[in-house]
XYZ file of C-alpha atoms in Angstrom:
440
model
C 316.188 93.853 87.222
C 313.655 93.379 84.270
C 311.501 96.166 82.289
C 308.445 94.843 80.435
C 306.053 97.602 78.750
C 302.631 97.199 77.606
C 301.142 99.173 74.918
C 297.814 100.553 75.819
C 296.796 101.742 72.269
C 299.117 103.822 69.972
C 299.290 106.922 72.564
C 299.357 105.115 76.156
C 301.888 102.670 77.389
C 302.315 100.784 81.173
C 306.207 100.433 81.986
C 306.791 97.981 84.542
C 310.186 98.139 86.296
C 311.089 94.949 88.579
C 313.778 95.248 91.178
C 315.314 92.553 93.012
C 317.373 92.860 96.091
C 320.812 91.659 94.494
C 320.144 94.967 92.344
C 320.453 97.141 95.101
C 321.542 95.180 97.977
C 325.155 96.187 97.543
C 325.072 99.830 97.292
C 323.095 100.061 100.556
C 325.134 97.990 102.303
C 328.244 99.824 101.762
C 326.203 102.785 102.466
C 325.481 101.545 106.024
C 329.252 100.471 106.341
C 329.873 104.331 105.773
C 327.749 105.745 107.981
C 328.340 103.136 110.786
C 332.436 104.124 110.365
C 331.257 107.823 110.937
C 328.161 107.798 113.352
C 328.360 109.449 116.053
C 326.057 107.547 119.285
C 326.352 108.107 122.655
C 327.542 105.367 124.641
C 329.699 104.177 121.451
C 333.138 104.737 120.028
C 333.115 106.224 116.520
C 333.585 103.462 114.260
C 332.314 100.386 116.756
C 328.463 101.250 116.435
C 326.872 97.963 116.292
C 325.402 97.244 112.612
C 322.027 96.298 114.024
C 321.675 100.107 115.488
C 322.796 101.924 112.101
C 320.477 99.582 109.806
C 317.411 100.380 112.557
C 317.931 103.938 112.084
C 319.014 104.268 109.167
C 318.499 101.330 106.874
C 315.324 102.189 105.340
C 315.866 105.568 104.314
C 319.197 104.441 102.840
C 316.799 101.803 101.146
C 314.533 103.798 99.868
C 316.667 106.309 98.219
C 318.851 103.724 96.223
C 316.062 101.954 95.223
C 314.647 105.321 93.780
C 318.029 106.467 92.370
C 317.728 102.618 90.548
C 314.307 103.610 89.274
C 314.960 106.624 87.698
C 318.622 105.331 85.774
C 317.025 102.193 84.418
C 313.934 103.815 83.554
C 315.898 106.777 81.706
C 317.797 104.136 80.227
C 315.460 102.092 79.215
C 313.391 105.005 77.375
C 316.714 106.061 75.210
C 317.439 102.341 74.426
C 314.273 102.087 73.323
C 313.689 105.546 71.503
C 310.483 105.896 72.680
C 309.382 109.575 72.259
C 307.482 110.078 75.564
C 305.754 113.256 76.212
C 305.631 115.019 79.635
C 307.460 112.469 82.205
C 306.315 109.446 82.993
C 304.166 108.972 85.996
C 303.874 106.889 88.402
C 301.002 104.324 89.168
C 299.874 104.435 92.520
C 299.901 101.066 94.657
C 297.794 99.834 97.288
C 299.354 97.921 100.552
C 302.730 98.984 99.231
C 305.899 97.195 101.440
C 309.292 98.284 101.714
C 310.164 95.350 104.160
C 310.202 93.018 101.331
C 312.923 92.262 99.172
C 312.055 92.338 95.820
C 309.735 95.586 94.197
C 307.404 96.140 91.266
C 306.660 99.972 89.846
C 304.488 100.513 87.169
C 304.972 104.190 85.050
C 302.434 105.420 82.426
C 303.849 106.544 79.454
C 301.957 109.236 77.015
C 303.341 108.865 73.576
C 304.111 111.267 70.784
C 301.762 110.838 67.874
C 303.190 109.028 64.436
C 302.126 111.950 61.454
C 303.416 113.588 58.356
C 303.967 116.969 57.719
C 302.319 118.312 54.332
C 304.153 121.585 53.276
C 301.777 121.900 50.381
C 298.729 123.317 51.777
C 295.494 123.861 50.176
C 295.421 127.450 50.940
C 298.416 129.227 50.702
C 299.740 131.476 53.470
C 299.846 135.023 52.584
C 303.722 136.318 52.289
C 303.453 140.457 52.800
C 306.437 142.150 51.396
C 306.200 145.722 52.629
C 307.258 148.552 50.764
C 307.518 152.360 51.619
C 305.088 154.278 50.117
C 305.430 157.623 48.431
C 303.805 159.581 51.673
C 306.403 157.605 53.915
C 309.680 158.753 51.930
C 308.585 162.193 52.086
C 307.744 162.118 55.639
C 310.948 160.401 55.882
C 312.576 163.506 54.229
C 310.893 165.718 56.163
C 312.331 164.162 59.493
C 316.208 164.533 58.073
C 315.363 167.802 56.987
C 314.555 168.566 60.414
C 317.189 166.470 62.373
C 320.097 168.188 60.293
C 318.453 171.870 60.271
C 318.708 175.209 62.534
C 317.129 176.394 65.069
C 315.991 180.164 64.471
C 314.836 181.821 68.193
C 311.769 183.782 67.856
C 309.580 185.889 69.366
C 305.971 184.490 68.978
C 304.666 181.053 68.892
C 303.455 179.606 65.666
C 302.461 176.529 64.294
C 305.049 173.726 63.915
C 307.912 175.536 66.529
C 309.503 173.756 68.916
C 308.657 175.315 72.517
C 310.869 175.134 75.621
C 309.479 175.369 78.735
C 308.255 174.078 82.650
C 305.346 172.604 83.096
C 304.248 172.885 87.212
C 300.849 171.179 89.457
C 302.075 172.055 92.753
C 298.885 169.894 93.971
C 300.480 166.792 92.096
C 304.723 167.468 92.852
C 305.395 168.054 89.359
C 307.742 170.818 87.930
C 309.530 169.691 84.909
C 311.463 171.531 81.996
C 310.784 170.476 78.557
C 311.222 170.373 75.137
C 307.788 170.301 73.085
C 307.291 170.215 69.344
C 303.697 171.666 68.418
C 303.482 169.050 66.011
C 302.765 166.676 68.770
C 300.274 168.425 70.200
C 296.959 166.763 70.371
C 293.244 168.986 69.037
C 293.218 172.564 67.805
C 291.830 173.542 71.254
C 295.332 173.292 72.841
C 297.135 173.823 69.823
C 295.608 177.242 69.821
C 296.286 177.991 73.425
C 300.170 177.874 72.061
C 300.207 179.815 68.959
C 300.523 183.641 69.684
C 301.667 183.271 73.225
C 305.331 184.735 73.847
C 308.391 183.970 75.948
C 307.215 184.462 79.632
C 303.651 183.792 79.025
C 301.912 180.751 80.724
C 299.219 178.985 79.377
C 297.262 176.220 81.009
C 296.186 172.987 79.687
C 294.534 170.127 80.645
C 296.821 166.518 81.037
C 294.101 164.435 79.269
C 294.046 164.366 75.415
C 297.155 166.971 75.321
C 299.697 164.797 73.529
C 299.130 162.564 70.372
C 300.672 159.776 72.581
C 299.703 159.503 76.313
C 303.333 158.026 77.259
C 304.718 161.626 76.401
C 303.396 162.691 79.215
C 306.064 160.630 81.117
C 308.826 162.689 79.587
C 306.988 166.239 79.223
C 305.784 165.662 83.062
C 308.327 163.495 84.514
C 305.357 161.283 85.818
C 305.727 157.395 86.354
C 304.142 155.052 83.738
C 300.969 153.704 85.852
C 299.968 157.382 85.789
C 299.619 158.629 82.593
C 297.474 156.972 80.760
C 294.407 157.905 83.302
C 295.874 161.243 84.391
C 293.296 164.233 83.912
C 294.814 167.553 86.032
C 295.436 171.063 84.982
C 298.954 171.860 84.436
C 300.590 175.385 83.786
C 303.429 175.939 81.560
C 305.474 178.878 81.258
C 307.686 179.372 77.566
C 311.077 179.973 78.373
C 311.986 179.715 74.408
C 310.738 179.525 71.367
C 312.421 178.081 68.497
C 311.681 177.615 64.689
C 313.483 174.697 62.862
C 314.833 175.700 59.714
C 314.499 172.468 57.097
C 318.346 171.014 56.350
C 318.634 171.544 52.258
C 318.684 168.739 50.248
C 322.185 169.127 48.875
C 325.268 166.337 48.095
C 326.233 167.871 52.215
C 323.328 166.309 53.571
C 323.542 163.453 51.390
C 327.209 163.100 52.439
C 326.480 163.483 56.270
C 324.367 161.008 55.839
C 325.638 158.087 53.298
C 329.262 158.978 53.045
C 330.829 161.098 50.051
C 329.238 160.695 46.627
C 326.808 157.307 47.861
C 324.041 159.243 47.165
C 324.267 162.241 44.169
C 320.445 163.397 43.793
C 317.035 163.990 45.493
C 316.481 160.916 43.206
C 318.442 158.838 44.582
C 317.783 159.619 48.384
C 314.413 158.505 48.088
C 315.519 155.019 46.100
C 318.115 154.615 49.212
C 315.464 155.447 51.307
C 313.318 152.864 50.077
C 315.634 150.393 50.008
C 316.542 150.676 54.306
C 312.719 151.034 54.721
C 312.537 147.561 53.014
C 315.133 146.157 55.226
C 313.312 147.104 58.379
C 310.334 145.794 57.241
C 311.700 142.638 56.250
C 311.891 141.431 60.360
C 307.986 142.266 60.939
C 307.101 140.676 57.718
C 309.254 137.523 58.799
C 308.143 137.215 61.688
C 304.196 137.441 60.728
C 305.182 135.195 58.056
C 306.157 132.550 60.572
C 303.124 133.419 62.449
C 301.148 133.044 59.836
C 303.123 129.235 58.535
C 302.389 128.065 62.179
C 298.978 128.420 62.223
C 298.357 127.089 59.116
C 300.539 124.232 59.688
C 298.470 123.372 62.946
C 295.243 123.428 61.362
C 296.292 121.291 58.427
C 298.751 118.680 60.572
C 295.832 115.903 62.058
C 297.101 113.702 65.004
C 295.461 112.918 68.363
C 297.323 113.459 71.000
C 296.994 111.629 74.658
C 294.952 114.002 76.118
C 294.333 112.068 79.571
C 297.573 111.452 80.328
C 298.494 114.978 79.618
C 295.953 116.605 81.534
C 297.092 113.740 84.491
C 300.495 115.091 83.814
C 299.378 118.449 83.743
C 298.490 117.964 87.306
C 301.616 117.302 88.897
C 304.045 118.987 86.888
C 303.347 122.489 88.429
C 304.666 123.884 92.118
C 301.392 122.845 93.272
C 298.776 120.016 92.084
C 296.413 120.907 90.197
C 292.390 120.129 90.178
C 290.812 117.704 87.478
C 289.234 120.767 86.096
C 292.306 123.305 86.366
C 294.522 120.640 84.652
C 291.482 120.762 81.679
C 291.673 124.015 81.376
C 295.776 124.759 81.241
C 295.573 121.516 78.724
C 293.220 123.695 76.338
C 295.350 126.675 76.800
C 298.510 124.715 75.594
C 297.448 122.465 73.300
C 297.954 124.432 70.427
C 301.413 125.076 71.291
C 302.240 121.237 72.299
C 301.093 120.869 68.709
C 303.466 122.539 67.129
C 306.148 121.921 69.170
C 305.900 118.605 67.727
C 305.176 119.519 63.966
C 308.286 121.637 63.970
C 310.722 118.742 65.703
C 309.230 116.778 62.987
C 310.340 119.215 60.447
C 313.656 120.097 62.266
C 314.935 116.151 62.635
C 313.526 114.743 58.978
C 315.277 118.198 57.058
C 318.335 117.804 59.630
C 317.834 121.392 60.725
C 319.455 120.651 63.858
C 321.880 123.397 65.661
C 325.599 122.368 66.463
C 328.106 124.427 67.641
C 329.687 125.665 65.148
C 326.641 126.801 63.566
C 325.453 128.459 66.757
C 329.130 130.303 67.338
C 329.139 131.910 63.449
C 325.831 133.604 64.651
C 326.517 134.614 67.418
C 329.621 136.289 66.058
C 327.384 137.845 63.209
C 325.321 139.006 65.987
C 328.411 140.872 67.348
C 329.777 142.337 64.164
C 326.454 144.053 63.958
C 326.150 145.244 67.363
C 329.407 146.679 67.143
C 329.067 148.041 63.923
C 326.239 150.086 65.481
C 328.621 151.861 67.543
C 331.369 152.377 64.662
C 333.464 149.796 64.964
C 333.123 148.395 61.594
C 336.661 146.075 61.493
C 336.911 144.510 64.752
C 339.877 141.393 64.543
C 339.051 137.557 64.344
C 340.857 137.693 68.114
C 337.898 140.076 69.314
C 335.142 138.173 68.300
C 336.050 134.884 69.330
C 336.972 136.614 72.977
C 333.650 137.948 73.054
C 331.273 135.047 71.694
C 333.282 132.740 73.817
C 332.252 135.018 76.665
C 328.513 134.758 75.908
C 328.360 131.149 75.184
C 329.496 130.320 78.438
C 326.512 131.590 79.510
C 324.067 128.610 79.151
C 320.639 131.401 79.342
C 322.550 133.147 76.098
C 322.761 129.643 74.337
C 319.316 128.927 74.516
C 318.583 132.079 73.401
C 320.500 132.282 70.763
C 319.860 128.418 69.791
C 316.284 129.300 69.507
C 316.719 132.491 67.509
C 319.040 130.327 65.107
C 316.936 128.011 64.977
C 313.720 130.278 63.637
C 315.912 131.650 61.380
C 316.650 128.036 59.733
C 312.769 127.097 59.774
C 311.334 130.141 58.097
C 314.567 129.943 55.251
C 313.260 126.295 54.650
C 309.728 127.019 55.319
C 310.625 130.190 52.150
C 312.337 127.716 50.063
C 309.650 124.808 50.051
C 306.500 126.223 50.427
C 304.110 127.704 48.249
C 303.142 131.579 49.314
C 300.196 134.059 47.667
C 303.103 137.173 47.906
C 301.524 140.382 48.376
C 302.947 143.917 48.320
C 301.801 146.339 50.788
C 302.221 149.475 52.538
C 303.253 149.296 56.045
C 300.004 151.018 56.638
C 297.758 148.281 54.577
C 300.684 145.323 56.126
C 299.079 146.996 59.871
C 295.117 146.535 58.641
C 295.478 143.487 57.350
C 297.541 141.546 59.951
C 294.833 143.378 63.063
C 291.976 143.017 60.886
């Protein structure tokens, strides 16, 4: 067997794979030997099928796939020996007057090649790093929310503004009868705000569906309606109060604070709010990350030059699919993932000349971080060293959780060297100006 490759230009390469029949001569011949020892042919005993038979009905096939098994180890072998970074597969050229009664074969495979570049952290305009902070409005809104979540109910008579009203809402036309739970503050317009204050237990008011909640998916849980329907839904509905209810706010006192940080965390209204802050920043922290590495990616695409093989791929492109593709579809589903092809290969670049690579020990401390602080969650704040090797054992058997994971891990070790060795124009925001400026 001999491989010989011709480079096209930097991107393109011919690989031409010659096969001779000692190469594969012996494998089907022991093949035949095999099946001849087990065929089966009327008018023959098992085992004393003449040879000339078998290799007539069988010997080509048998041919045929060994001589393609052949192919595809030298040619795999031959692209790791050679450390050729290839991208897509390599594809076969087709041959005219092709025959598989000779002896000796020649295949010919074009190879698309992965661009030589550099990657320039230092770019010319800096990408914007948004630290989010909680603003005055949000901590008291926060407040406000505990107050309520930790306060009494007090049962009253007549609706006003801000209770909480129990009741059924009924469209016999439409199927729907549901009891409910509805806090006025969710109510969307003064129109059907006003239809609710002053009514009393035993009334029924009717509303219209359309425009009645501040969010249209409550009307999946108010109506007990499937999703598809409530966006568009635009019906009367009647609902009849059952209960009204006013919540009492919780008092800010070292209780609450207790209930809710454990016994002297938190001393003072102060002090609350600074706590407040400080888990508002945490949960802010993922969105910022993650538009952070948004934000590095595109920037890194538009500032990394390289051409890429573009014919090949969009040949590639073609075949690669569960059905073939036209000349035109292939151009278009090339310009769709270009961009992404792009950076796949700026961040291997990063990943292999920083050594950012993922092994397994790596991989299993995450995942076992992963599972202190899902079971933290649900109080279990000490689980044993026992436990948590049981359990992330468990889940990396599972080779759909390892990529995940791998790839989460693997995010996490690009933006923390993307933070540490590039330059950033750090901005504090609001949550509400981080939301303007990221969908402006």
């Amino acid at each position: 067997m001999n491989i010989t490759r011709e480079n096209i230009d930097e991107l393109n390469a011919v690989v031409k794979v010659d096969i001779a029949k000692e190469d594969y001569a012996g494998k089907v011949d022991k093949i035949l030997k095999d099946y001849r020892k087990n065929a089966n042919i009327p008018g023959f005993r098992k085992g004393h099928v003449p040879m000339g038979m078998v290799k007539k009905q069988y010997g080509q096939a048998v041919l045929v796939d060994e001589v393609n098994k052949l192919l595809q180890e030298s040619l795999n072998k031959y692209l790791t020996e050679e450390k050729l970074d290839v991208l897509g597969n390599p594809l076969p050229k087709e041959q005219e007057n092709f025959d598989w009664e000779s002896d000796n074969y020649s295949f010919e495979f074009e190879l698309g090649l992965a661009p030589e570049f550099e990657v320039d952290l230092d770019l010319k305009k800096p990408v914007t790093k948004y630290n989010i902070v909680a603003d005055e409005k949000m901590v008291n809104d926060q407040i406000e929310s505990i107050q309520k979540q930790y306060g009494k109910l007090k049962t009253k008579d007549v609706v006003e503004e801000g209770d909480t009203v129990a009741g059924t809402f009924k469209n016999e036309d439409e199927g729907i009868e549901k009891e409910t739970t509805i806090e006025l503050e969710n109510i969307k317009g003064k129109r059907n705000l006003n239809k609710f204050v002053g009514a009393k237990v035993g009334d029924t008011i009717t509303l219209k569906t359309k425009g009645l909640f501040e969010d249209d998916h409550a009307l999946i849980n108010h109506l007990g309606i499937e999703h598809d329907k409530a966006h568009d839904l635009d019906i009367e509905v009647a609902f009849t109060i059952s209960e009204i209810n006013e919540r009492e706010l919780a008092d800010l006192d070292q209780e609450l604070f207790d209930k809710l940080f454990g016994k002297d965390q938190v001393k003072s209204v102060t002090e609350l709010k600074e706590k407040i802050k400080e888990d508002a920043a945490k949960q802010f922290e993922q969105q910022s990350d993650q538009q952070l590495m948004n934000d590095i990616t595109e920037a890194l695409i538009e500032a990394t030059n390289f051409e890429l093989p573009k014919e090949f791929l969009q040949k590639w492109i073609q075949t690669v699919g569960e059905k073939p593709l036209t000349e035109e579809e292939a151009a278009e589903e090339y310009e769709k993932s270009e961009k992404g092809l792009r950076y796949q290969l700026i961040e291997g670049k990063v990943v292999n000349d920083n050594n950012l690579n993922v092994d397994f020990n790596d991989l299993k401390a995450f995942t076992t971080e992963k599972i202190k602080q899902q079971m933290a969650q649900f109080g279990q704040m000490d689980p044993s060293e026992k436990e948590l090797d049981d359990i992330a054992a468990r889940i990396l058997s599972n080779q759909d959780e390892v990529k995940r994971l791998s790839e989460q891990l693997m995010n996490e070790k690009l933006l923390k060297f993307y933070k540490e060795n590039m330059k950033f124009d750090e901005k504090e925001v609001t949550y509400e100006e981080f939301v303007k400026a990221i969908y402006k």
